[in-house]
Amino acid sequence: MTMEYIIIFISAIFVNNIVLSQFLGICPFLGVSKKVETATGMGAAVTFVLTIATIVTFLIQKYVLDAFGLQYLQTITFILVIAGLVQMVEIILKKVSPALYQALGVFLPLITTNCCILGVAILVIQKDYDLLTGVVFAFSTAIGFTLALILFAGLREQMSLVKLPKGMEGTPIALITAGLLAMAFMGFSGVVR
């Protein structure tokens, strides 16, 4: 059983990275990745929300939606749970770290609509994981998201020091870099199946 968790952990971080191979969570990936410090904060917030959201949505799915035949309310219920958790994170960050709260700006409330969080919550149900396996998958996916975000932010910080042709500045070089990073992560595809 432990080996199964290790495979899920490695696969979610490197092989099936939520951003670089499944293309979920692109908005914060491109929007918050200009500074490593901001990317780290966003990664921590996403990790917290994703892990807690997976636990809460799993329990709601199994003990409310499935028990009463309300599976058709899954998406709206999950969105409401995620929105509530993001509000909680926003209140905590505002009190604990006002600088990080200001740095994240508009992207913190956007975690509510981050398709990465909703996607993972739904994937846990679709893959019929038990609670512990679902939490391992969600946490690993969040670590993979954070790793990709921090690596991309580091690359963008380095690129800001380089003179680029006018037509390549900003979004074009960011998209090319994201593509190259995704190709680099494809190199892990033979590690686990």
JSON list of C-alpha atoms in Angstrom, two decimals:
[
{"chain": "A", "resi": 1, "resn": "MET", "atom": "CA", "xyz": [0.00, 0.00, 0.00]},
{"chain": "A", "resi": 2, "resn": "THR", "atom": "CA", "xyz": [2.86, 2.38, 0.80]},
{"chain": "A", "resi": 3, "resn": "MET", "atom": "CA", "xyz": [4.32, 1.80, -2.68]},
{"chain": "A", "resi": 4, "resn": "GLU", "atom": "CA", "xyz": [0.98, 2.87, -4.19]},
{"chain": "A", "resi": 5, "resn": "TYR", "atom": "CA", "xyz": [1.21, 6.19, -2.32]},
{"chain": "A", "resi": 6, "resn": "ILE", "atom": "CA", "xyz": [4.80, 6.72, -3.46]},
{"chain": "A", "resi": 7, "resn": "ILE", "atom": "CA", "xyz": [3.78, 6.11, -7.08]},
{"chain": "A", "resi": 8, "resn": "ILE", "atom": "CA", "xyz": [0.84, 8.53, -6.75]},
{"chain": "A", "resi": 9, "resn": "PHE", "atom": "CA", "xyz": [3.15, 11.11, -5.14]},
{"chain": "A", "resi": 10, "resn": "ILE", "atom": "CA", "xyz": [5.85, 10.94, -7.84]},
{"chain": "A", "resi": 11, "resn": "SER", "atom": "CA", "xyz": [3.33, 10.70, -10.66]},
{"chain": "A", "resi": 12, "resn": "ALA", "atom": "CA", "xyz": [1.27, 13.71, -9.52]},
{"chain": "A", "resi": 13, "resn": "ILE", "atom": "CA", "xyz": [4.34, 15.91, -9.05]},
{"chain": "A", "resi": 14, "resn": "PHE", "atom": "CA", "xyz": [6.44, 15.03, -12.08]},
{"chain": "A", "resi": 15, "resn": "VAL", "atom": "CA", "xyz": [4.73, 12.78, -14.62]},
{"chain": "A", "resi": 16, "resn": "ASN", "atom": "CA", "xyz": [1.14, 14.06, -14.59]},
{"chain": "A", "resi": 17, "resn": "ASN", "atom": "CA", "xyz": [1.85, 17.57, -13.35]},
{"chain": "A", "resi": 18, "resn": "ILE", "atom": "CA", "xyz": [-1.50, 19.34, -13.15]},
{"chain": "A", "resi": 19, "resn": "VAL", "atom": "CA", "xyz": [-0.23, 22.48, -14.90]},
{"chain": "A", "resi": 20, "resn": "LEU", "atom": "CA", "xyz": [2.37, 21.18, -17.33]},
{"chain": "A", "resi": 21, "resn": "SER", "atom": "CA", "xyz": [0.70, 18.01, -18.60]},
{"chain": "A", "resi": 22, "resn": "GLN", "atom": "CA", "xyz": [-2.99, 18.41, -17.76]},
{"chain": "A", "resi": 23, "resn": "PHE", "atom": "CA", "xyz": [-3.13, 22.19, -18.30]},
{"chain": "A", "resi": 24, "resn": "LEU", "atom": "CA", "xyz": [-5.30, 22.95, -15.28]},
{"chain": "A", "resi": 25, "resn": "GLY", "atom": "CA", "xyz": [-4.53, 26.06, -13.25]},
{"chain": "A", "resi": 26, "resn": "ILE", "atom": "CA", "xyz": [-2.96, 28.03, -16.11]},
{"chain": "A", "resi": 27, "resn": "CYS", "atom": "CA", "xyz": [-4.35, 31.43, -14.99]},
{"chain": "A", "resi": 28, "resn": "PRO", "atom": "CA", "xyz": [-2.40, 31.62, -11.70]},
{"chain": "A", "resi": 29, "resn": "PHE", "atom": "CA", "xyz": [0.53, 29.84, -13.36]},
{"chain": "A", "resi": 30, "resn": "LEU", "atom": "CA", "xyz": [0.94, 32.69, -15.82]},
{"chain": "A", "resi": 31, "resn": "GLY", "atom": "CA", "xyz": [-0.37, 35.50, -13.60]},
{"chain": "A", "resi": 32, "resn": "VAL", "atom": "CA", "xyz": [1.47, 34.98, -10.31]},
{"chain": "A", "resi": 33, "resn": "SER", "atom": "CA", "xyz": [4.75, 33.69, -11.68]},
{"chain": "A", "resi": 34, "resn": "LYS", "atom": "CA", "xyz": [6.68, 36.95, -12.03]},
{"chain": "A", "resi": 35, "resn": "LYS", "atom": "CA", "xyz": [8.37, 36.69, -8.60]},
{"chain": "A", "resi": 36, "resn": "VAL", "atom": "CA", "xyz": [9.47, 33.58, -6.74]},
{"chain": "A", "resi": 37, "resn": "GLU", "atom": "CA", "xyz": [8.22, 34.98, -3.41]},
{"chain": "A", "resi": 38, "resn": "THR", "atom": "CA", "xyz": [4.71, 35.53, -4.76]},
{"chain": "A", "resi": 39, "resn": "ALA", "atom": "CA", "xyz": [4.74, 32.14, -6.50]},
{"chain": "A", "resi": 40, "resn": "THR", "atom": "CA", "xyz": [5.73, 30.45, -3.24]},
{"chain": "A", "resi": 41, "resn": "GLY", "atom": "CA", "xyz": [2.88, 32.15, -1.38]},
{"chain": "A", "resi": 42, "resn": "MET", "atom": "CA", "xyz": [0.37, 31.22, -4.05]},
{"chain": "A", "resi": 43, "resn": "GLY", "atom": "CA", "xyz": [1.67, 27.64, -4.06]},
{"chain": "A", "resi": 44, "resn": "ALA", "atom": "CA", "xyz": [1.24, 27.41, -0.29]},
{"chain": "A", "resi": 45, "resn": "ALA", "atom": "CA", "xyz": [-2.29, 28.83, -0.49]},
{"chain": "A", "resi": 46, "resn": "VAL", "atom": "CA", "xyz": [-3.23, 26.42, -3.30]},
{"chain": "A", "resi": 47, "resn": "THR", "atom": "CA", "xyz": [-1.70, 23.49, -1.39]},
{"chain": "A", "resi": 48, "resn": "PHE", "atom": "CA", "xyz": [-3.73, 24.30, 1.70]},
{"chain": "A", "resi": 49, "resn": "VAL", "atom": "CA", "xyz": [-7.00, 24.91, -0.15]},
{"chain": "A", "resi": 50, "resn": "LEU", "atom": "CA", "xyz": [-6.58, 21.91, -2.46]},
{"chain": "A", "resi": 51, "resn": "THR", "atom": "CA", "xyz": [-5.85, 19.47, 0.36]},
{"chain": "A", "resi": 52, "resn": "ILE", "atom": "CA", "xyz": [-8.65, 20.70, 2.63]},
{"chain": "A", "resi": 53, "resn": "ALA", "atom": "CA", "xyz": [-11.10, 21.01, -0.29]},
{"chain": "A", "resi": 54, "resn": "THR", "atom": "CA", "xyz": [-10.43, 17.42, -1.30]},
{"chain": "A", "resi": 55, "resn": "ILE", "atom": "CA", "xyz": [-11.18, 16.17, 2.22]},
{"chain": "A", "resi": 56, "resn": "VAL", "atom": "CA", "xyz": [-14.38, 18.22, 2.55]},
{"chain": "A", "resi": 57, "resn": "THR", "atom": "CA", "xyz": [-15.67, 17.50, -0.97]},
{"chain": "A", "resi": 58, "resn": "PHE", "atom": "CA", "xyz": [-14.93, 13.78, -0.58]},
{"chain": "A", "resi": 59, "resn": "LEU", "atom": "CA", "xyz": [-16.95, 13.63, 2.63]},
{"chain": "A", "resi": 60, "resn": "ILE", "atom": "CA", "xyz": [-19.80, 15.66, 1.13]},
{"chain": "A", "resi": 61, "resn": "GLN", "atom": "CA", "xyz": [-19.83, 13.45, -1.97]},
{"chain": "A", "resi": 62, "resn": "LYS", "atom": "CA", "xyz": [-19.89, 10.17, -0.03]},
{"chain": "A", "resi": 63, "resn": "TYR", "atom": "CA", "xyz": [-22.13, 11.10, 2.89]},
{"chain": "A", "resi": 64, "resn": "VAL", "atom": "CA", "xyz": [-24.50, 13.66, 1.38]},
{"chain": "A", "resi": 65, "resn": "LEU", "atom": "CA", "xyz": [-24.62, 13.63, -2.42]},
{"chain": "A", "resi": 66, "resn": "ASP", "atom": "CA", "xyz": [-24.31, 9.85, -2.90]},
{"chain": "A", "resi": 67, "resn": "ALA", "atom": "CA", "xyz": [-26.43, 9.03, 0.16]},
{"chain": "A", "resi": 68, "resn": "PHE", "atom": "CA", "xyz": [-29.38, 11.14, -1.03]},
{"chain": "A", "resi": 69, "resn": "GLY", "atom": "CA", "xyz": [-28.98, 10.62, -4.80]},
{"chain": "A", "resi": 70, "resn": "LEU", "atom": "CA", "xyz": [-27.88, 14.21, -5.42]},
{"chain": "A", "resi": 71, "resn": "GLN", "atom": "CA", "xyz": [-24.81, 13.48, -7.57]},
{"chain": "A", "resi": 72, "resn": "TYR", "atom": "CA", "xyz": [-26.00, 16.03, -10.13]},
{"chain": "A", "resi": 73, "resn": "LEU", "atom": "CA", "xyz": [-25.22, 18.78, -7.59]},
{"chain": "A", "resi": 74, "resn": "GLN", "atom": "CA", "xyz": [-21.55, 17.77, -7.42]},
{"chain": "A", "resi": 75, "resn": "THR", "atom": "CA", "xyz": [-20.04, 20.64, -9.39]},
{"chain": "A", "resi": 76, "resn": "ILE", "atom": "CA", "xyz": [-21.99, 23.46, -7.75]},
{"chain": "A", "resi": 77, "resn": "THR", "atom": "CA", "xyz": [-21.47, 21.97, -4.29]},
{"chain": "A", "resi": 78, "resn": "PHE", "atom": "CA", "xyz": [-17.73, 21.62, -4.84]},
{"chain": "A", "resi": 79, "resn": "ILE", "atom": "CA", "xyz": [-17.49, 25.21, -6.10]},
{"chain": "A", "resi": 80, "resn": "LEU", "atom": "CA", "xyz": [-19.30, 26.50, -3.00]},
{"chain": "A", "resi": 81, "resn": "VAL", "atom": "CA", "xyz": [-17.00, 24.51, -0.68]},
{"chain": "A", "resi": 82, "resn": "ILE", "atom": "CA", "xyz": [-13.90, 25.80, -2.48]},
{"chain": "A", "resi": 83, "resn": "ALA", "atom": "CA", "xyz": [-15.19, 29.39, -2.36]},
{"chain": "A", "resi": 84, "resn": "GLY", "atom": "CA", "xyz": [-15.74, 29.12, 1.38]},
{"chain": "A", "resi": 85, "resn": "LEU", "atom": "CA", "xyz": [-12.26, 27.72, 1.96]},
{"chain": "A", "resi": 86, "resn": "VAL", "atom": "CA", "xyz": [-10.67, 30.46, -0.14]},
{"chain": "A", "resi": 87, "resn": "GLN", "atom": "CA", "xyz": [-12.46, 33.09, 1.91]},
{"chain": "A", "resi": 88, "resn": "MET", "atom": "CA", "xyz": [-11.04, 31.49, 5.04]},
{"chain": "A", "resi": 89, "resn": "VAL", "atom": "CA", "xyz": [-7.50, 31.53, 3.58]},
{"chain": "A", "resi": 90, "resn": "GLU", "atom": "CA", "xyz": [-7.96, 35.14, 2.52]},
{"chain": "A", "resi": 91, "resn": "ILE", "atom": "CA", "xyz": [-8.98, 36.21, 6.04]},
{"chain": "A", "resi": 92, "resn": "ILE", "atom": "CA", "xyz": [-6.07, 34.30, 7.61]},
{"chain": "A", "resi": 93, "resn": "LEU", "atom": "CA", "xyz": [-3.50, 35.72, 5.14]},
{"chain": "A", "resi": 94, "resn": "LYS", "atom": "CA", "xyz": [-4.79, 39.25, 5.66]},
{"chain": "A", "resi": 95, "resn": "LYS", "atom": "CA", "xyz": [-4.13, 38.94, 9.40]},
{"chain": "A", "resi": 96, "resn": "VAL", "atom": "CA", "xyz": [-0.97, 36.79, 9.38]},
{"chain": "A", "resi": 97, "resn": "SER", "atom": "CA", "xyz": [0.91, 38.12, 6.34]},
{"chain": "A", "resi": 98, "resn": "PRO", "atom": "CA", "xyz": [-0.43, 41.41, 4.94]},
{"chain": "A", "resi": 99, "resn": "ALA", "atom": "CA", "xyz": [2.54, 41.70, 2.56]},
{"chain": "A", "resi": 100, "resn": "LEU", "atom": "CA", "xyz": [1.81, 38.33, 0.95]},
{"chain": "A", "resi": 101, "resn": "TYR", "atom": "CA", "xyz": [-1.90, 39.20, 0.89]},
{"chain": "A", "resi": 102, "resn": "GLN", "atom": "CA", "xyz": [-1.09, 42.40, -1.04]},
{"chain": "A", "resi": 103, "resn": "ALA", "atom": "CA", "xyz": [1.38, 40.60, -3.33]},
{"chain": "A", "resi": 104, "resn": "LEU", "atom": "CA", "xyz": [-1.17, 37.97, -4.31]},
{"chain": "A", "resi": 105, "resn": "GLY", "atom": "CA", "xyz": [-3.73, 40.69, -4.96]},
{"chain": "A", "resi": 106, "resn": "VAL", "atom": "CA", "xyz": [-6.55, 39.67, -7.27]},
{"chain": "A", "resi": 107, "resn": "PHE", "atom": "CA", "xyz": [-5.12, 36.18, -7.72]},
{"chain": "A", "resi": 108, "resn": "LEU", "atom": "CA", "xyz": [-6.04, 35.06, -4.21]},
{"chain": "A", "resi": 109, "resn": "PRO", "atom": "CA", "xyz": [-9.80, 35.28, -4.84]},
{"chain": "A", "resi": 110, "resn": "LEU", "atom": "CA", "xyz": [-9.14, 33.64, -8.21]},
{"chain": "A", "resi": 111, "resn": "ILE", "atom": "CA", "xyz": [-8.20, 30.43, -6.35]},
{"chain": "A", "resi": 112, "resn": "THR", "atom": "CA", "xyz": [-11.97, 30.08, -6.00]},
{"chain": "A", "resi": 113, "resn": "THR", "atom": "CA", "xyz": [-12.28, 29.59, -9.74]},
{"chain": "A", "resi": 114, "resn": "ASN", "atom": "CA", "xyz": [-8.94, 27.82, -10.17]},
{"chain": "A", "resi": 115, "resn": "CYS", "atom": "CA", "xyz": [-9.86, 24.82, -12.27]},
{"chain": "A", "resi": 116, "resn": "CYS", "atom": "CA", "xyz": [-6.94, 22.93, -10.73]},
{"chain": "A", "resi": 117, "resn": "ILE", "atom": "CA", "xyz": [-8.69, 22.74, -7.35]},
{"chain": "A", "resi": 118, "resn": "LEU", "atom": "CA", "xyz": [-12.10, 21.83, -8.74]},
{"chain": "A", "resi": 119, "resn": "GLY", "atom": "CA", "xyz": [-10.51, 19.41, -11.21]},
{"chain": "A", "resi": 120, "resn": "VAL", "atom": "CA", "xyz": [-8.62, 17.52, -8.52]},
{"chain": "A", "resi": 121, "resn": "ALA", "atom": "CA", "xyz": [-11.68, 17.32, -6.26]},
{"chain": "A", "resi": 122, "resn": "ILE", "atom": "CA", "xyz": [-13.66, 15.81, -9.15]},
{"chain": "A", "resi": 123, "resn": "LEU", "atom": "CA", "xyz": [-10.77, 13.53, -10.22]},
{"chain": "A", "resi": 124, "resn": "VAL", "atom": "CA", "xyz": [-10.59, 12.03, -6.72]},
{"chain": "A", "resi": 125, "resn": "ILE", "atom": "CA", "xyz": [-14.26, 11.05, -7.02]},
{"chain": "A", "resi": 126, "resn": "GLN", "atom": "CA", "xyz": [-13.93, 9.84, -10.63]},
{"chain": "A", "resi": 127, "resn": "LYS", "atom": "CA", "xyz": [-10.89, 7.69, -9.83]},
{"chain": "A", "resi": 128, "resn": "ASP", "atom": "CA", "xyz": [-12.85, 6.20, -6.91]},
{"chain": "A", "resi": 129, "resn": "TYR", "atom": "CA", "xyz": [-10.05, 6.86, -4.43]},
{"chain": "A", "resi": 130, "resn": "ASP", "atom": "CA", "xyz": [-10.60, 6.30, -0.73]},
{"chain": "A", "resi": 131, "resn": "LEU", "atom": "CA", "xyz": [-10.10, 9.32, 1.54]},
{"chain": "A", "resi": 132, "resn": "LEU", "atom": "CA", "xyz": [-6.42, 8.72, 2.35]},
{"chain": "A", "resi": 133, "resn": "THR", "atom": "CA", "xyz": [-5.47, 8.02, -1.27]},
{"chain": "A", "resi": 134, "resn": "GLY", "atom": "CA", "xyz": [-7.43, 11.09, -2.36]},
{"chain": "A", "resi": 135, "resn": "VAL", "atom": "CA", "xyz": [-5.61, 13.28, 0.15]},
{"chain": "A", "resi": 136, "resn": "VAL", "atom": "CA", "xyz": [-2.23, 11.91, -0.98]},
{"chain": "A", "resi": 137, "resn": "PHE", "atom": "CA", "xyz": [-3.21, 12.59, -4.60]},
{"chain": "A", "resi": 138, "resn": "ALA", "atom": "CA", "xyz": [-4.45, 16.12, -3.81]},
{"chain": "A", "resi": 139, "resn": "PHE", "atom": "CA", "xyz": [-1.41, 17.04, -1.71]},
{"chain": "A", "resi": 140, "resn": "SER", "atom": "CA", "xyz": [0.97, 15.64, -4.33]},
{"chain": "A", "resi": 141, "resn": "THR", "atom": "CA", "xyz": [-0.85, 17.49, -7.09]},
{"chain": "A", "resi": 142, "resn": "ALA", "atom": "CA", "xyz": [-0.58, 20.72, -5.09]},
{"chain": "A", "resi": 143, "resn": "ILE", "atom": "CA", "xyz": [3.15, 20.15, -4.56]},
{"chain": "A", "resi": 144, "resn": "GLY", "atom": "CA", "xyz": [3.51, 19.60, -8.32]},
{"chain": "A", "resi": 145, "resn": "PHE", "atom": "CA", "xyz": [1.59, 22.81, -8.98]},
{"chain": "A", "resi": 146, "resn": "THR", "atom": "CA", "xyz": [3.82, 24.70, -6.53]},
{"chain": "A", "resi": 147, "resn": "LEU", "atom": "CA", "xyz": [7.00, 23.23, -8.01]},
{"chain": "A", "resi": 148, "resn": "ALA", "atom": "CA", "xyz": [5.99, 24.21, -11.54]},
{"chain": "A", "resi": 149, "resn": "LEU", "atom": "CA", "xyz": [4.96, 27.69, -10.37]},
{"chain": "A", "resi": 150, "resn": "ILE", "atom": "CA", "xyz": [8.24, 28.33, -8.49]},
{"chain": "A", "resi": 151, "resn": "LEU", "atom": "CA", "xyz": [10.41, 26.98, -11.33]},
{"chain": "A", "resi": 152, "resn": "PHE", "atom": "CA", "xyz": [8.54, 29.12, -13.83]},
{"chain": "A", "resi": 153, "resn": "ALA", "atom": "CA", "xyz": [8.81, 32.19, -11.59]},
{"chain": "A", "resi": 154, "resn": "GLY", "atom": "CA", "xyz": [12.56, 31.66, -11.23]},
{"chain": "A", "resi": 155, "resn": "LEU", "atom": "CA", "xyz": [12.93, 31.41, -14.99]},
{"chain": "A", "resi": 156, "resn": "ARG", "atom": "CA", "xyz": [10.86, 34.57, -15.50]},
{"chain": "A", "resi": 157, "resn": "GLU", "atom": "CA", "xyz": [12.97, 36.45, -12.94]},
{"chain": "A", "resi": 158, "resn": "GLN", "atom": "CA", "xyz": [16.11, 35.46, -14.83]},
{"chain": "A", "resi": 159, "resn": "MET", "atom": "CA", "xyz": [14.55, 36.44, -18.16]},
{"chain": "A", "resi": 160, "resn": "SER", "atom": "CA", "xyz": [13.76, 39.89, -16.81]},
{"chain": "A", "resi": 161, "resn": "LEU", "atom": "CA", "xyz": [17.52, 40.47, -16.58]},
{"chain": "A", "resi": 162, "resn": "VAL", "atom": "CA", "xyz": [18.09, 39.58, -20.25]},
{"chain": "A", "resi": 163, "resn": "LYS", "atom": "CA", "xyz": [17.60, 41.85, -23.24]},
{"chain": "A", "resi": 164, "resn": "LEU", "atom": "CA", "xyz": [14.96, 40.28, -25.47]},
{"chain": "A", "resi": 165, "resn": "PRO", "atom": "CA", "xyz": [13.72, 41.32, -28.91]},
{"chain": "A", "resi": 166, "resn": "LYS", "atom": "CA", "xyz": [10.67, 43.63, -28.65]},
{"chain": "A", "resi": 167, "resn": "GLY", "atom": "CA", "xyz": [8.27, 41.05, -30.09]},
{"chain": "A", "resi": 168, "resn": "MET", "atom": "CA", "xyz": [9.33, 38.40, -27.55]},
{"chain": "A", "resi": 169, "resn": "GLU", "atom": "CA", "xyz": [8.91, 40.44, -24.35]},
{"chain": "A", "resi": 170, "resn": "GLY", "atom": "CA", "xyz": [6.12, 39.61, -21.91]},
{"chain": "A", "resi": 171, "resn": "THR", "atom": "CA", "xyz": [3.59, 36.95, -22.82]},
{"chain": "A", "resi": 172, "resn": "PRO", "atom": "CA", "xyz": [5.33, 35.45, -25.89]},
{"chain": "A", "resi": 173, "resn": "ILE", "atom": "CA", "xyz": [8.53, 34.50, -24.04]},
{"chain": "A", "resi": 174, "resn": "ALA", "atom": "CA", "xyz": [6.47, 33.36, -21.02]},
{"chain": "A", "resi": 175, "resn": "LEU", "atom": "CA", "xyz": [4.46, 30.96, -23.20]},
{"chain": "A", "resi": 176, "resn": "ILE", "atom": "CA", "xyz": [7.58, 29.64, -24.93]},
{"chain": "A", "resi": 177, "resn": "THR", "atom": "CA", "xyz": [9.25, 29.11, -21.56]},
{"chain": "A", "resi": 178, "resn": "ALA", "atom": "CA", "xyz": [6.15, 27.34, -20.21]},
{"chain": "A", "resi": 179, "resn": "GLY", "atom": "CA", "xyz": [6.19, 25.06, -23.26]},
{"chain": "A", "resi": 180, "resn": "LEU", "atom": "CA", "xyz": [9.86, 24.24, -22.74]},
{"chain": "A", "resi": 181, "resn": "LEU", "atom": "CA", "xyz": [9.24, 23.56, -19.05]},
{"chain": "A", "resi": 182, "resn": "ALA", "atom": "CA", "xyz": [6.35, 21.23, -19.98]},
{"chain": "A", "resi": 183, "resn": "MET", "atom": "CA", "xyz": [8.64, 19.40, -22.41]},
{"chain": "A", "resi": 184, "resn": "ALA", "atom": "CA", "xyz": [11.25, 19.05, -19.68]},
{"chain": "A", "resi": 185, "resn": "PHE", "atom": "CA", "xyz": [8.67, 17.48, -17.36]},
{"chain": "A", "resi": 186, "resn": "MET", "atom": "CA", "xyz": [7.72, 15.05, -20.15]},
{"chain": "A", "resi": 187, "resn": "GLY", "atom": "CA", "xyz": [11.13, 13.50, -19.58]},
{"chain": "A", "resi": 188, "resn": "PHE", "atom": "CA", "xyz": [9.74, 12.02, -16.36]},
{"chain": "A", "resi": 189, "resn": "SER", "atom": "CA", "xyz": [7.02, 10.09, -18.21]},
{"chain": "A", "resi": 190, "resn": "GLY", "atom": "CA", "xyz": [8.98, 6.81, -18.16]},
{"chain": "A", "resi": 191, "resn": "VAL", "atom": "CA", "xyz": [9.60, 6.91, -14.40]},
{"chain": "A", "resi": 192, "resn": "VAL", "atom": "CA", "xyz": [6.16, 5.61, -13.41]},
{"chain": "A", "resi": 193, "resn": "ARG", "atom": "CA", "xyz": [3.23, 4.49, -15.47]}
]
